[in-house]
């Protein structure tokens, strides 16, 4: 007993010495310590023309934010990430070292000194393509139109199409959807699919009364092709929101883009002070080495359950999900997909609109054992994040992925503009969606891809 006490005393003494040594250590300064932390973790968003409200590129930019930065990083609110840290490991989770958090905090506590000398050179953002790749995209596909966004206000959501410029199917390891001018793009989505036979791309009004531009599919009779309001075109490839828009697969896994298919570019613009031009672009990285797994987009909502009842198709084959009543605070829906074959799961993307509150993905194995794969407890519709598993997950045949989502249509939801309205299902921002996206490969198909030349 005695011995332990002495030992503790010695320990405490040496800790105290350490602590006092630390407090007399020179305070961190912007030039020596802080700039490099901000460059590595923050300035992809916090720089002029980017999504975040203020730049953190220079001492003058960052100094007024020292206390706010300390608060936000210690609360783990910045860099933004919405998954429950207790569940799953994700390879795109922003990793900021604990030591760096403490350095940011110590800098704020010391009054945010600049330090002597000069800060390190700022990072080179190149042309805006993801720095997670070892090279620039192999191909950049431009959207068929450049849009001039007039003064302040919202431009109605619209879609234009272009045909894939490939003579063969191509396999891609990464895709990035990015605007040339981020300032005026609220979000954009890129889907891929087939248009009805005899369709050609021509000119038409982008929306009733809107500008006449190119990239609109015209059917055999010359009428513009329109997707029914409760349907979607093809399947989604990538979704751009500030800070997002990048999709990649592990080595040897790739997504097939089929020759002859069409890209549909859905866009939502928001004007600010003056007229500004922007164009969406798709950066494509081809898979360079043997592709052995083809990734497919699936959704964990092939069956849907509301209020304990499964929503079954009506006589005309249409699935009608009940509307979300006005002011409902915790409206629940469950979606299921059961895999007939062994599959490998790569990533999950919970997609909802402004009433989305939370979503949880659970694996139910054939023996009934459950395992939570992803929990997003505070869903933020402005950050459409694809959660990439650190290690792809093998899932045995006859397993189910269950996705449970809650919606808040009350005034308590800060994103909700109209709590007195019933919410219908559909692709417009004022409608709701429930799409638990999965990127999966079907294992038995994969031998087919062994040795495929991805070019
Ligand atoms: C993926 C983009 C992104 C990254 C990376 C990011 N931020 Fe932010 N940050 C934002 C956006 C967008 C906002 C405004 C919305 C909000 O407050 O959530 C914001 C807000 C903030 C605010 C609050 C500003 C205010 O008005 O009070 C602080 C402070 C902040 N960020 C600090 C940081 C720091 C420090 C880092 C790096 C450790 C960082 N952010 C990384 C996008 C980002």
GROMACS .gro file of C-alpha atoms and ligand atoms in nm:
model
  498
    1UNK     CA    1   0.000   0.000   0.000
    2UNK     CA    2   0.267   0.242   0.112
    3UNK     CA    3   0.477   0.163  -0.187
    4UNK     CA    4   0.191   0.236  -0.424
    5UNK     CA    5   0.131   0.569  -0.253
    6UNK     CA    6   0.490   0.669  -0.292
    7UNK     CA    7   0.480   0.559  -0.649
    8UNK     CA    8   0.166   0.764  -0.709
    9UNK     CA    9   0.327   1.064  -0.544
   10UNK     CA   10   0.630   1.032  -0.765
   11UNK     CA   11   0.410   0.995  -1.069
   12UNK     CA   12   0.200   1.297  -0.979
   13UNK     CA   13   0.516   1.500  -0.920
   14UNK     CA   14   0.662   1.410  -1.254
   15UNK     CA   15   0.328   1.480  -1.426
   16UNK     CA   16   0.319   1.820  -1.260
   17UNK     CA   17   0.671   1.892  -1.377
   18UNK     CA   18   0.569   1.786  -1.726
   19UNK     CA   19   0.260   2.004  -1.719
   20UNK     CA   20   0.450   2.307  -1.602
   21UNK     CA   21   0.717   2.239  -1.862
   22UNK     CA   22   0.440   2.233  -2.119
   23UNK     CA   23   0.274   2.552  -2.007
   24UNK     CA   24   0.603   2.734  -2.029
   25UNK     CA   25   0.662   2.587  -2.376
   26UNK     CA   26   0.626   2.853  -2.644
   27UNK     CA   27   0.266   2.898  -2.760
   28UNK     CA   28   0.190   2.768  -3.107
   29UNK     CA   29   0.192   3.036  -3.375
   30UNK     CA   30   0.018   3.066  -3.708
   31UNK     CA   31   0.336   3.058  -3.912
   32UNK     CA   32   0.502   2.770  -3.730
   33UNK     CA   33   0.211   2.544  -3.636
   34UNK     CA   34  -0.136   2.650  -3.738
   35UNK     CA   35  -0.108   2.717  -4.111
   36UNK     CA   36  -0.002   2.361  -4.188
   37UNK     CA   37  -0.292   2.217  -3.982
   38UNK     CA   38  -0.544   2.438  -4.161
   39UNK     CA   39  -0.392   2.361  -4.502
   40UNK     CA   40  -0.416   1.987  -4.438
   41UNK     CA   41  -0.764   1.975  -4.282
   42UNK     CA   42  -0.971   2.282  -4.349
   43UNK     CA   43  -0.891   2.490  -4.655
   44UNK     CA   44  -1.040   2.256  -4.916
   45UNK     CA   45  -1.364   2.420  -4.801
   46UNK     CA   46  -1.236   2.728  -4.617
   47UNK     CA   47  -1.085   2.930  -4.901
   48UNK     CA   48  -1.215   3.202  -5.130
   49UNK     CA   49  -1.486   3.082  -5.370
   50UNK     CA   50  -1.547   2.762  -5.173
   51UNK     CA   51  -1.839   2.637  -4.973
   52UNK     CA   52  -1.745   2.747  -4.622
   53UNK     CA   53  -1.846   3.094  -4.505
   54UNK     CA   54  -1.493   3.219  -4.440
   55UNK     CA   55  -1.139   3.164  -4.564
   56UNK     CA   56  -0.875   3.025  -4.329
   57UNK     CA   57  -0.587   3.061  -4.573
   58UNK     CA   58  -0.393   3.346  -4.416
   59UNK     CA   59  -0.316   3.474  -4.069
   60UNK     CA   60  -0.543   3.774  -4.126
   61UNK     CA   61  -0.824   3.537  -4.238
   62UNK     CA   62  -0.783   3.287  -3.957
   63UNK     CA   63  -0.706   3.507  -3.655
   64UNK     CA   64  -1.062   3.633  -3.590
   65UNK     CA   65  -1.187   3.271  -3.599
   66UNK     CA   66  -0.939   3.126  -3.347
   67UNK     CA   67  -1.196   3.079  -3.067
   68UNK     CA   68  -1.469   2.954  -3.300
   69UNK     CA   69  -1.221   2.707  -3.450
   70UNK     CA   70  -1.126   2.578  -3.109
   71UNK     CA   71  -1.492   2.526  -3.018
   72UNK     CA   72  -1.586   2.359  -3.347
   73UNK     CA   73  -1.292   2.119  -3.363
   74UNK     CA   74  -1.313   2.017  -2.997
   75UNK     CA   75  -1.685   1.949  -3.045
   76UNK     CA   76  -1.583   1.738  -3.347
   77UNK     CA   77  -1.814   1.944  -3.566
   78UNK     CA   78  -1.532   2.045  -3.801
   79UNK     CA   79  -1.420   1.900  -4.034
   80UNK     CA   80  -1.783   1.795  -4.093
   81UNK     CA   81  -1.874   1.426  -4.068
   82UNK     CA   82  -2.216   1.296  -3.980
   83UNK     CA   83  -2.173   0.927  -3.899
   84UNK     CA   84  -2.184   0.794  -3.544
   85UNK     CA   85  -1.814   0.741  -3.462
   86UNK     CA   86  -1.900   0.429  -3.258
   87UNK     CA   87  -2.020   0.243  -3.567
   88UNK     CA   88  -1.806   0.118  -3.854
   89UNK     CA   89  -1.478   0.237  -4.002
   90UNK     CA   90  -1.484   0.457  -4.309
   91UNK     CA   91  -1.193   0.536  -4.530
   92UNK     CA   92  -1.314   0.883  -4.627
   93UNK     CA   93  -1.363   0.999  -4.270
   94UNK     CA   94  -1.163   1.319  -4.226
   95UNK     CA   95  -0.872   1.232  -4.000
   96UNK     CA   96  -0.743   1.517  -3.789
   97UNK     CA   97  -0.489   1.418  -3.528
   98UNK     CA   98  -0.574   1.474  -3.161
   99UNK     CA   99  -0.243   1.661  -3.125
  100UNK     CA  100  -0.352   1.901  -3.400
  101UNK     CA  101  -0.684   1.968  -3.225
  102UNK     CA  102  -0.493   2.050  -2.908
  103UNK     CA  103  -0.255   2.277  -3.098
  104UNK     CA  104  -0.550   2.469  -3.246
  105UNK     CA  105  -0.699   2.504  -2.898
  106UNK     CA  106  -0.367   2.617  -2.746
  107UNK     CA  107  -0.326   2.875  -3.022
  108UNK     CA  108  -0.669   3.025  -2.942
  109UNK     CA  109  -0.586   3.025  -2.568
  110UNK     CA  110  -0.257   3.205  -2.634
  111UNK     CA  111  -0.435   3.487  -2.820
  112UNK     CA  112  -0.369   3.356  -3.172
  113UNK     CA  113  -0.014   3.485  -3.229
  114UNK     CA  114   0.125   3.513  -3.580
  115UNK     CA  115   0.483   3.411  -3.501
  116UNK     CA  116   0.798   3.504  -3.680
  117UNK     CA  117   0.913   3.417  -4.028
  118UNK     CA  118   0.668   3.315  -4.296
  119UNK     CA  119   0.398   3.045  -4.305
  120UNK     CA  120   0.459   2.740  -4.525
  121UNK     CA  121   0.351   2.778  -4.889
  122UNK     CA  122  -0.025   2.723  -4.932
  123UNK     CA  123  -0.133   2.398  -5.097
  124UNK     CA  124  -0.168   2.383  -5.471
  125UNK     CA  125  -0.533   2.312  -5.551
  126UNK     CA  126  -0.450   2.259  -5.914
  127UNK     CA  127  -0.762   2.260  -6.123
  128UNK     CA  128  -0.992   2.147  -5.844
  129UNK     CA  129  -0.984   1.770  -5.908
  130UNK     CA  130  -0.963   1.543  -5.607
  131UNK     CA  131  -0.626   1.532  -5.439
  132UNK     CA  132  -0.707   1.179  -5.321
  133UNK     CA  133  -0.615   1.052  -5.667
  134UNK     CA  134  -0.256   1.013  -5.783
  135UNK     CA  135  -0.330   1.186  -6.113
  136UNK     CA  136  -0.563   1.425  -6.289
  137UNK     CA  137  -0.873   1.262  -6.444
  138UNK     CA  138  -0.802   1.055  -6.755
  139UNK     CA  139  -1.100   1.215  -6.925
  140UNK     CA  140  -1.317   1.517  -6.851
  141UNK     CA  141  -1.672   1.510  -6.987
  142UNK     CA  142  -1.837   1.852  -7.002
  143UNK     CA  143  -2.208   1.899  -6.945
  144UNK     CA  144  -2.369   2.001  -7.274
  145UNK     CA  145  -2.442   2.353  -7.154
  146UNK     CA  146  -2.275   2.635  -6.971
  147UNK     CA  147  -2.538   2.825  -6.776
  148UNK     CA  148  -2.537   3.193  -6.701
  149UNK     CA  149  -2.697   3.228  -6.361
  150UNK     CA  150  -2.860   3.571  -6.345
  151UNK     CA  151  -2.863   3.790  -6.033
  152UNK     CA  152  -2.975   3.674  -5.689
  153UNK     CA  153  -3.228   3.393  -5.652
  154UNK     CA  154  -3.295   3.033  -5.732
  155UNK     CA  155  -3.292   2.889  -6.084
  156UNK     CA  156  -3.552   2.610  -6.126
  157UNK     CA  157  -3.405   2.261  -6.116
  158UNK     CA  158  -3.353   2.125  -6.466
  159UNK     CA  159  -3.185   1.836  -6.646
  160UNK     CA  160  -2.982   1.810  -6.965
  161UNK     CA  161  -2.844   1.498  -7.127
  162UNK     CA  162  -2.532   1.392  -7.314
  163UNK     CA  163  -2.428   1.064  -7.471
  164UNK     CA  164  -2.125   0.878  -7.333
  165UNK     CA  165  -1.836   0.936  -7.573
  166UNK     CA  166  -1.723   0.570  -7.571
  167UNK     CA  167  -1.721   0.308  -7.844
  168UNK     CA  168  -1.695   0.024  -7.589
  169UNK     CA  169  -1.796  -0.033  -7.231
  170UNK     CA  170  -1.540   0.129  -7.003
  171UNK     CA  171  -1.452   0.057  -6.642
  172UNK     CA  172  -1.384   0.346  -6.406
  173UNK     CA  173  -1.219   0.346  -6.064
  174UNK     CA  174  -1.324   0.697  -5.967
  175UNK     CA  175  -1.559   0.974  -6.075
  176UNK     CA  176  -1.585   1.335  -5.973
  177UNK     CA  177  -1.869   1.570  -6.054
  178UNK     CA  178  -1.761   1.932  -6.017
  179UNK     CA  179  -1.874   2.271  -6.143
  180UNK     CA  180  -1.636   2.517  -6.306
  181UNK     CA  181  -1.777   2.781  -6.070
  182UNK     CA  182  -1.889   2.640  -5.735
  183UNK     CA  183  -2.027   2.964  -5.607
  184UNK     CA  184  -2.363   2.938  -5.785
  185UNK     CA  185  -2.421   2.559  -5.776
  186UNK     CA  186  -2.644   2.444  -5.492
  187UNK     CA  187  -2.626   2.078  -5.589
  188UNK     CA  188  -2.613   1.858  -5.897
  189UNK     CA  189  -2.677   1.494  -5.965
  190UNK     CA  190  -2.555   1.276  -6.245
  191UNK     CA  191  -2.745   0.965  -6.350
  192UNK     CA  192  -2.678   0.717  -6.627
  193UNK     CA  193  -2.928   0.519  -6.830
  194UNK     CA  194  -3.093   0.453  -7.163
  195UNK     CA  195  -3.325   0.686  -7.352
  196UNK     CA  196  -3.617   0.551  -7.554
  197UNK     CA  197  -3.520   0.435  -7.904
  198UNK     CA  198  -3.520   0.704  -8.178
  199UNK     CA  199  -3.452   0.978  -7.922
  200UNK     CA  200  -3.206   1.243  -8.032
  201UNK     CA  201  -3.059   1.533  -7.841
  202UNK     CA  202  -3.175   1.873  -7.955
  203UNK     CA  203  -3.283   2.214  -7.836
  204UNK     CA  204  -3.582   2.290  -7.619
  205UNK     CA  205  -3.677   2.503  -7.321
  206UNK     CA  206  -3.495   2.375  -7.013
  207UNK     CA  207  -3.815   2.422  -6.813
  208UNK     CA  208  -4.149   2.573  -6.911
  209UNK     CA  209  -4.066   2.935  -6.999
  210UNK     CA  210  -3.695   2.876  -6.939
  211UNK     CA  211  -3.405   2.938  -7.180
  212UNK     CA  212  -3.390   2.726  -7.494
  213UNK     CA  213  -3.065   2.534  -7.484
  214UNK     CA  214  -2.915   2.218  -7.619
  215UNK     CA  215  -2.897   1.876  -7.452
  216UNK     CA  216  -3.269   1.803  -7.430
  217UNK     CA  217  -3.379   1.460  -7.557
  218UNK     CA  218  -3.641   1.486  -7.831
  219UNK     CA  219  -3.858   1.183  -7.896
  220UNK     CA  220  -3.937   1.049  -8.245
  221UNK     CA  221  -4.230   1.296  -8.270
  222UNK     CA  222  -4.008   1.593  -8.177
  223UNK     CA  223  -4.161   1.632  -7.832
  224UNK     CA  224  -3.912   1.677  -7.547
  225UNK     CA  225  -3.865   1.367  -7.336
  226UNK     CA  226  -3.969   1.419  -6.972
  227UNK     CA  227  -3.918   1.189  -6.679
  228UNK     CA  228  -4.247   1.137  -6.492
  229UNK     CA  229  -4.241   1.330  -6.168
  230UNK     CA  230  -4.249   1.015  -5.953
  231UNK     CA  231  -3.985   0.834  -6.155
  232UNK     CA  232  -3.615   0.867  -6.208
  233UNK     CA  233  -3.391   0.831  -6.505
  234UNK     CA  234  -3.154   0.529  -6.503
  235UNK     CA  235  -2.949   0.500  -6.188
  236UNK     CA  236  -2.749   0.766  -6.005
  237UNK     CA  237  -2.374   0.784  -6.054
  238UNK     CA  238  -2.251   1.077  -5.844
  239UNK     CA  239  -2.409   1.358  -5.651
  240UNK     CA  240  -2.239   1.696  -5.615
  241UNK     CA  241  -2.281   1.909  -5.308
  242UNK     CA  242  -2.014   2.145  -5.180
  243UNK     CA  243  -1.745   1.929  -5.025
  244UNK     CA  244  -1.876   1.617  -5.204
  245UNK     CA  245  -1.914   1.486  -5.557
  246UNK     CA  246  -1.635   1.230  -5.548
  247UNK     CA  247  -1.684   0.852  -5.580
  248UNK     CA  248  -1.409   0.594  -5.588
  249UNK     CA  249  -1.367   0.221  -5.551
  250UNK     CA  250  -1.093   0.005  -5.402
  251UNK     CA  251  -0.824  -0.128  -5.633
  252UNK     CA  252  -0.956  -0.388  -5.878
  253UNK     CA  253  -1.316  -0.276  -5.830
  254UNK     CA  254  -1.472  -0.059  -6.096
  255UNK     CA  255  -1.795   0.074  -6.226
  256UNK     CA  256  -1.896  -0.007  -6.581
  257UNK     CA  257  -2.009   0.275  -6.807
  258UNK     CA  258  -2.190   0.114  -7.100
  259UNK     CA  259  -2.142   0.239  -7.453
  260UNK     CA  260  -2.443   0.416  -7.595
  261UNK     CA  261  -2.581   0.517  -7.256
  262UNK     CA  262  -2.674   0.871  -7.164
  263UNK     CA  263  -2.565   1.089  -6.877
  264UNK     CA  264  -2.840   1.300  -6.729
  265UNK     CA  265  -2.716   1.614  -6.556
  266UNK     CA  266  -2.967   1.737  -6.298
  267UNK     CA  267  -2.877   2.082  -6.169
  268UNK     CA  268  -2.990   2.328  -5.910
  269UNK     CA  269  -2.836   2.677  -5.920
  270UNK     CA  270  -2.852   2.965  -5.680
  271UNK     CA  271  -2.764   3.315  -5.796
  272UNK     CA  272  -2.594   3.570  -5.572
  273UNK     CA  273  -2.493   3.927  -5.645
  274UNK     CA  274  -2.422   3.942  -6.017
  275UNK     CA  275  -2.458   3.718  -6.320
  276UNK     CA  276  -2.210   3.430  -6.316
  277UNK     CA  277  -2.138   3.146  -6.554
  278UNK     CA  278  -2.087   2.784  -6.459
  279UNK     CA  279  -2.069   2.445  -6.623
  280UNK     CA  280  -2.071   2.099  -6.466
  281UNK     CA  281  -1.792   1.859  -6.555
  282UNK     CA  282  -1.737   1.490  -6.490
  283UNK     CA  283  -1.381   1.378  -6.420
  284UNK     CA  284  -1.331   1.012  -6.511
  285UNK     CA  285  -1.045   0.794  -6.387
  286UNK     CA  286  -1.029   0.470  -6.585
  287UNK     CA  287  -0.937   0.152  -6.399
  288UNK     CA  288  -0.579   0.090  -6.504
  289UNK     CA  289  -0.519  -0.262  -6.380
  290UNK     CA  290  -0.724  -0.584  -6.405
  291UNK     CA  291  -1.078  -0.530  -6.287
  292UNK     CA  292  -1.205  -0.824  -6.087
  293UNK     CA  293  -1.518  -0.679  -5.929
  294UNK     CA  294  -1.784  -0.472  -6.098
  295UNK     CA  295  -1.957  -0.235  -5.859
  296UNK     CA  296  -2.330  -0.192  -5.902
  297UNK     CA  297  -2.561   0.061  -5.742
  298UNK     CA  298  -2.838  -0.101  -5.539
  299UNK     CA  299  -3.084   0.043  -5.290
  300UNK     CA  300  -3.197  -0.102  -4.959
  301UNK     CA  301  -3.560  -0.013  -5.028
  302UNK     CA  302  -3.683  -0.287  -5.259
  303UNK     CA  303  -3.939  -0.358  -4.988
  304UNK     CA  304  -4.070  -0.075  -4.772
  305UNK     CA  305  -4.251  -0.090  -4.442
  306UNK     CA  306  -4.448   0.196  -4.285
  307UNK     CA  307  -4.643   0.158  -3.960
  308UNK     CA  308  -4.570  -0.214  -3.955
  309UNK     CA  309  -4.731  -0.262  -4.296
  310UNK     CA  310  -4.547  -0.348  -4.612
  311UNK     CA  311  -4.623  -0.109  -4.899
  312UNK     CA  312  -4.721  -0.336  -5.188
  313UNK     CA  313  -4.767  -0.225  -5.549
  314UNK     CA  314  -5.122  -0.140  -5.656
  315UNK     CA  315  -5.304  -0.308  -5.948
  316UNK     CA  316  -5.109  -0.090  -6.192
  317UNK     CA  317  -4.780  -0.187  -6.036
  318UNK     CA  318  -4.723   0.149  -5.870
  319UNK     CA  319  -4.584   0.176  -5.521
  320UNK     CA  320  -4.754   0.450  -5.322
  321UNK     CA  321  -4.574   0.543  -5.001
  322UNK     CA  322  -4.804   0.731  -4.761
  323UNK     CA  323  -4.736   1.107  -4.748
  324UNK     CA  324  -4.565   1.254  -4.444
  325UNK     CA  325  -4.835   1.437  -4.244
  326UNK     CA  326  -4.791   1.803  -4.144
  327UNK     CA  327  -4.588   1.854  -3.826
  328UNK     CA  328  -4.503   1.483  -3.789
  329UNK     CA  329  -4.185   1.477  -3.581
  330UNK     CA  330  -4.066   1.124  -3.613
  331UNK     CA  331  -4.218   0.965  -3.920
  332UNK     CA  332  -4.055   0.625  -3.975
  333UNK     CA  333  -3.991   0.412  -4.280
  334UNK     CA  334  -3.798   0.086  -4.309
  335UNK     CA  335  -3.645  -0.040  -4.632
  336UNK     CA  336  -3.509  -0.385  -4.708
  337UNK     CA  337  -3.303  -0.560  -4.971
  338UNK     CA  338  -3.229  -0.933  -4.953
  339UNK     CA  339  -2.941  -1.064  -5.160
  340UNK     CA  340  -3.000  -1.397  -5.337
  341UNK     CA  341  -2.621  -1.433  -5.389
  342UNK     CA  342  -2.302  -1.359  -5.201
  343UNK     CA  343  -2.216  -0.993  -5.242
  344UNK     CA  344  -1.943  -0.750  -5.135
  345UNK     CA  345  -2.043  -0.411  -4.997
  346UNK     CA  346  -1.821  -0.106  -5.060
  347UNK     CA  347  -2.014   0.202  -4.954
  348UNK     CA  348  -2.346   0.342  -4.836
  349UNK     CA  349  -2.511   0.674  -4.907
  350UNK     CA  350  -2.822   0.775  -4.713
  351UNK     CA  351  -3.022   1.005  -4.938
  352UNK     CA  352  -3.317   1.208  -4.813
  353UNK     CA  353  -3.426   1.570  -4.853
  354UNK     CA  354  -3.499   1.846  -4.603
  355UNK     CA  355  -3.722   1.643  -4.365
  356UNK     CA  356  -3.461   1.368  -4.334
  357UNK     CA  357  -3.361   1.330  -3.969
  358UNK     CA  358  -3.157   1.013  -3.936
  359UNK     CA  359  -3.084   0.685  -4.112
  360UNK     CA  360  -2.934   0.358  -3.991
  361UNK     CA  361  -2.815   0.067  -4.205
  362UNK     CA  362  -2.816  -0.279  -4.046
  363UNK     CA  363  -2.699  -0.611  -4.185
  364UNK     CA  364  -2.924  -0.905  -4.095
  365UNK     CA  365  -2.740  -1.231  -4.159
  366UNK     CA  366  -2.926  -1.549  -4.265
  367UNK     CA  367  -2.902  -1.675  -3.905
  368UNK     CA  368  -3.077  -1.358  -3.784
  369UNK     CA  369  -2.770  -1.196  -3.631
  370UNK     CA  370  -2.774  -0.820  -3.674
  371UNK     CA  371  -2.482  -0.582  -3.717
  372UNK     CA  372  -2.510  -0.206  -3.754
  373UNK     CA  373  -2.317  -0.088  -4.059
  374UNK     CA  374  -2.375   0.288  -4.051
  375UNK     CA  375  -2.565   0.527  -3.832
  376UNK     CA  376  -2.618   0.889  -3.930
  377UNK     CA  377  -2.794   1.031  -3.625
  378UNK     CA  378  -2.803   1.397  -3.733
  379UNK     CA  379  -2.863   1.381  -4.103
  380UNK     CA  380  -2.778   1.703  -4.284
  381UNK     CA  381  -2.938   1.731  -4.629
  382UNK     CA  382  -2.673   1.981  -4.735
  383UNK     CA  383  -2.395   1.725  -4.702
  384UNK     CA  384  -2.465   1.424  -4.923
  385UNK     CA  385  -2.186   1.198  -4.799
  386UNK     CA  386  -2.102   0.855  -4.939
  387UNK     CA  387  -1.962   0.650  -4.653
  388UNK     CA  388  -1.684   0.431  -4.795
  389UNK     CA  389  -1.610   0.121  -4.586
  390UNK     CA  390  -1.250   0.099  -4.472
  391UNK     CA  391  -1.259  -0.272  -4.567
  392UNK     CA  392  -1.513  -0.406  -4.820
  393UNK     CA  393  -1.760  -0.634  -4.642
  394UNK     CA  394  -1.840  -0.986  -4.768
  395UNK     CA  395  -2.209  -1.056  -4.720
  396UNK     CA  396  -2.340  -1.413  -4.751
  397UNK     CA  397  -2.637  -1.498  -4.975
  398UNK     CA  398  -2.982  -1.460  -4.816
  399UNK     CA  399  -2.864  -1.174  -4.593
  400UNK     CA  400  -3.070  -0.857  -4.577
  401UNK     CA  401  -2.968  -0.495  -4.542
  402UNK     CA  402  -3.228  -0.301  -4.352
  403UNK     CA  403  -3.236   0.079  -4.358
  404UNK     CA  404  -3.449   0.268  -4.107
  405UNK     CA  405  -3.505   0.638  -4.157
  406UNK     CA  406  -3.690   0.903  -3.962
  407UNK     CA  407  -3.830   1.229  -4.094
  408UNK     CA  408  -3.908   1.546  -3.905
  409UNK     CA  409  -4.177   1.757  -4.070
  410UNK     CA  410  -4.220   1.980  -3.764
  411UNK     CA  411  -4.104   2.336  -3.705
  412UNK     CA  412  -3.826   2.196  -3.485
  413UNK     CA  413  -3.641   2.087  -3.798
  414UNK     CA  414  -3.423   2.386  -3.897
  415UNK     CA  415  -3.419   2.274  -4.263
  416UNK     CA  416  -3.798   2.257  -4.284
  417UNK     CA  417  -3.951   2.553  -4.469
  418UNK     CA  418  -4.315   2.437  -4.455
  419UNK     CA  419  -4.410   2.235  -4.146
  420UNK     CA  420  -4.780   2.287  -4.215
  421UNK     CA  421  -4.764   2.099  -4.540
  422UNK     CA  422  -4.805   1.734  -4.614
  423UNK     CA  423  -4.493   1.606  -4.789
  424UNK     CA  424  -4.529   1.396  -5.100
  425UNK     CA  425  -4.263   1.166  -5.245
  426UNK     CA  426  -4.067   1.282  -5.547
  427UNK     CA  427  -3.738   1.417  -5.672
  428UNK     CA  428  -3.800   1.791  -5.614
  429UNK     CA  429  -3.633   1.949  -5.313
  430UNK     CA  430  -3.974   2.017  -5.152
  431UNK     CA  431  -4.068   1.648  -5.189
  432UNK     CA  432  -3.910   1.369  -4.992
  433UNK     CA  433  -3.699   1.071  -5.089
  434UNK     CA  434  -3.592   0.757  -4.910
  435UNK     CA  435  -3.296   0.607  -5.090
  436UNK     CA  436  -3.047   0.403  -4.892
  437UNK     CA  437  -2.791   0.365  -5.173
  438UNK     CA  438  -2.540   0.080  -5.169
  439UNK     CA  439  -2.240   0.011  -5.390
  440UNK     CA  440  -2.216  -0.363  -5.414
  441UNK     CA  441  -2.064  -0.633  -5.634
  442UNK     CA  442  -2.224  -0.970  -5.688
  443UNK     CA  443  -1.950  -1.218  -5.614
  444UNK     CA  444  -2.050  -1.494  -5.858
  445UNK     CA  445  -2.031  -1.249  -6.148
  446UNK     CA  446  -1.678  -1.152  -6.074
  447UNK     CA  447  -1.493  -1.432  -6.246
  448UNK     CA  448  -1.626  -1.283  -6.565
  449UNK     CA  449  -1.417  -0.975  -6.501
  450UNK     CA  450  -1.093  -1.152  -6.422
  451UNK     CA  451  -0.839  -1.025  -6.671
  452UNK     CA  452  -1.078  -0.781  -6.838
  453UNK     CA  453  -0.888  -0.509  -7.012
  454UNK     CA  454  -1.044  -0.197  -6.862
  455UNK     CA  455  -0.973   0.011  -7.169
  456LIG     C1  456  -1.595   1.977  -4.619
  456LIG     C2  457  -1.587   2.120  -4.602
  456LIG     C3  458  -1.530   2.175  -4.473
  456LIG     C4  459  -1.414   2.140  -4.408
  456LIG     C5  460  -1.312   2.036  -4.452
  456LIG     C6  461  -1.406   2.222  -4.292
  456LIG     N1  462  -1.513   2.305  -4.284
  456LIG    FE1  463  -1.552   2.443  -4.138
  456LIG     N2  464  -1.728   2.487  -4.227
  456LIG     C7  465  -1.774   2.438  -4.345
  456LIG     C8  466  -1.905   2.494  -4.375
  456LIG     C9  467  -1.989   2.467  -4.498
  456LIG    C10  468  -1.939   2.578  -4.268
  456LIG    C11  469  -2.067   2.659  -4.250
  456LIG    C12  470  -2.179   2.570  -4.207
  456LIG    C13  471  -2.163   2.520  -4.068
  456LIG     O1  472  -2.138   2.602  -3.978
  456LIG     O2  473  -2.173   2.399  -4.049
  456LIG    C14  474  -1.825   2.571  -4.175
  456LIG    C15  475  -1.821   2.641  -4.056
  456LIG    C16  476  -1.708   2.647  -3.975
  456LIG    C17  477  -1.698   2.731  -3.857
  456LIG    C18  478  -1.808   2.821  -3.800
  456LIG    C19  479  -1.813   2.951  -3.872
  456LIG    C20  480  -1.919   3.041  -3.811
  456LIG     O3  481  -1.982   3.114  -3.885
  456LIG     O4  482  -1.936   3.036  -3.689
  456LIG    C21  483  -1.571   2.713  -3.807
  456LIG    C22  484  -1.511   2.782  -3.687
  456LIG    C23  485  -1.505   2.617  -3.892
  456LIG     N3  486  -1.591   2.580  -3.994
  456LIG    C24  487  -1.376   2.573  -3.875
  456LIG    C25  488  -1.319   2.468  -3.947
  456LIG    C26  489  -1.189   2.414  -3.919
  456LIG    C27  490  -1.095   2.462  -3.810
  456LIG    C28  491  -1.170   2.312  -4.009
  456LIG    C29  492  -1.052   2.219  -4.019
  456LIG    C30  493  -1.009   2.155  -3.897
  456LIG    C31  494  -1.287   2.307  -4.093
  456LIG     N4  495  -1.375   2.403  -4.053
  456LIG    C32  496  -1.303   2.216  -4.200
  456LIG    C33  497  -1.708   2.347  -4.426
  456LIG    C34  498  -1.591   2.281  -4.394
   0.00000   0.00000   0.00000
